[in-house]
Amino acid sequence: MFVMKKNMDMKMIEKLHDCFILDFNPYEQKSCSFKKYDGVYITAEKGQVALKDYPHPRHLCTRYPFHKTPHSKFCSRCYCYVCDVAAPCKHWSTHCDATDLYPYWSILRKFQRIIEEGFNTNLSLALRNSNR
């Protein structure tokens, strides 16, 4: 009869022994460092994580959770939800509060697109006309 004194690789022990005794609680939580987000425990990450490793609007940042950190803080991948440029934009003191949960910010975002499209169209027409 084999007695396991500590939590080891049980699959390996199962291959070697038909029967064994556990001298520990296999369901006891191991002490490890992990991040906790509203009852969800992150114990490991493998590969790239979309909202951490790729550009994302400030309100979806995982490094600086929107509801737990000052909105003016941002990581190197955050961008302005309104302007659609890397944070901080030139209006960051107010745009840092932007989120898709409030119609005000969504309307402002759409309005910003209309202004940019109009500007880009007028600029390209002006450049084309100046080359004649």
XYZ file of C-alpha atoms in Angstrom:
132
model
C 0.000 0.000 0.000
C 1.349 3.432 -0.996
C 0.684 6.545 1.135
C 0.909 9.973 -0.516
C 2.130 12.461 2.092
C 1.841 15.609 -0.052
C -0.036 16.798 -3.087
C 1.919 15.537 -6.083
C 1.158 14.506 -9.638
C -1.653 12.027 -8.961
C -1.778 10.791 -12.579
C 1.795 9.522 -12.253
C 1.011 7.773 -8.928
C -2.148 6.215 -10.420
C -0.044 4.666 -13.197
C 2.371 3.141 -10.679
C -0.099 1.994 -7.987
C -3.564 0.476 -8.200
C -4.449 1.690 -4.729
C -3.012 4.410 -2.527
C -3.928 6.472 0.518
C -3.984 10.249 0.550
C -2.502 11.680 3.738
C -3.766 15.185 2.871
C -6.940 16.900 1.700
C -6.828 17.035 -2.128
C -9.571 19.700 -2.152
C -7.726 22.109 0.139
C -6.898 25.342 -1.657
C -3.246 25.869 -2.355
C -1.788 29.200 -1.385
C -0.765 31.098 -4.474
C -0.783 34.611 -5.763
C -3.734 35.430 -7.946
C -5.902 38.326 -9.016
C -9.517 38.537 -7.912
C -12.185 40.317 -9.986
C -15.666 40.298 -8.426
C -15.579 36.681 -7.266
C -13.597 35.379 -10.250
C -10.072 34.204 -9.493
C -7.405 34.444 -12.194
C -4.680 31.956 -11.347
C -2.797 31.932 -14.648
C -2.752 33.404 -18.113
C -1.503 31.727 -21.250
C -1.054 33.536 -24.526
C -2.387 36.966 -25.292
C -5.428 38.431 -23.553
C -7.519 40.701 -25.786
C -8.315 43.455 -23.269
C -4.765 43.501 -21.921
C -2.505 42.887 -24.906
C -4.431 44.667 -27.652
C -5.743 48.242 -27.939
C -8.959 48.769 -25.972
C -11.126 51.698 -24.849
C -10.216 52.997 -21.394
C -13.462 51.783 -19.799
C -12.575 48.165 -20.730
C -9.004 48.225 -19.397
C -8.112 45.200 -17.247
C -4.976 46.759 -15.795
C -6.935 49.734 -14.394
C -10.532 48.539 -13.830
C -12.866 51.432 -14.635
C -15.027 51.102 -11.519
C -12.069 50.718 -9.116
C -9.396 53.160 -10.333
C -9.306 56.847 -11.285
C -10.571 57.189 -14.851
C -7.626 59.402 -15.783
C -5.227 56.426 -15.339
C -4.521 54.416 -18.480
C -2.214 51.674 -19.716
C -0.102 51.745 -22.869
C -2.912 49.991 -24.828
C -5.815 52.279 -23.785
C -7.426 54.630 -26.262
C -10.031 57.365 -26.012
C -13.543 56.018 -26.584
C -14.672 59.339 -28.108
C -11.683 60.338 -30.261
C -10.510 56.808 -31.108
C -6.860 57.775 -30.551
C -4.270 56.523 -28.067
C -4.814 57.810 -24.535
C -4.466 60.546 -23.485
C -6.272 62.548 -26.170
C -6.286 66.339 -26.109
C -9.637 66.261 -24.212
C -8.625 63.480 -21.796
C -9.664 65.436 -18.683
C -13.300 64.805 -19.708
C -13.019 61.961 -22.239
C -11.396 59.685 -19.645
C -14.910 59.234 -18.189
C -16.345 58.050 -21.519
C -18.053 54.670 -21.637
C -20.479 52.944 -23.986
C -22.984 52.629 -21.118
C -24.139 56.258 -21.428
C -25.834 57.584 -24.594
C -24.097 60.955 -24.170
C -20.673 59.425 -24.886
C -21.963 57.301 -27.779
C -23.557 60.357 -29.412
C -20.365 62.386 -28.896
C -18.361 59.513 -30.440
C -20.630 59.449 -33.529
C -20.473 63.233 -33.805
C -16.666 63.058 -33.644
C -16.677 60.584 -36.590
C -18.896 62.894 -38.658
C -16.571 65.847 -38.013
C -13.467 63.782 -38.895
C -15.033 62.386 -42.083
C -16.111 65.870 -43.157
C -12.658 67.272 -42.421
C -10.894 64.465 -44.279
C -13.237 64.797 -47.281
C -12.765 68.572 -47.436
C -8.987 68.232 -47.012
C -8.682 65.670 -49.808
C -10.840 67.869 -52.107
C -8.708 70.895 -51.269
C -5.496 68.977 -51.978
C -6.875 67.671 -55.263
C -7.946 71.175 -56.343
C -4.582 72.706 -55.379
C -2.748 70.285 -57.705
C -4.639 71.513 -60.793
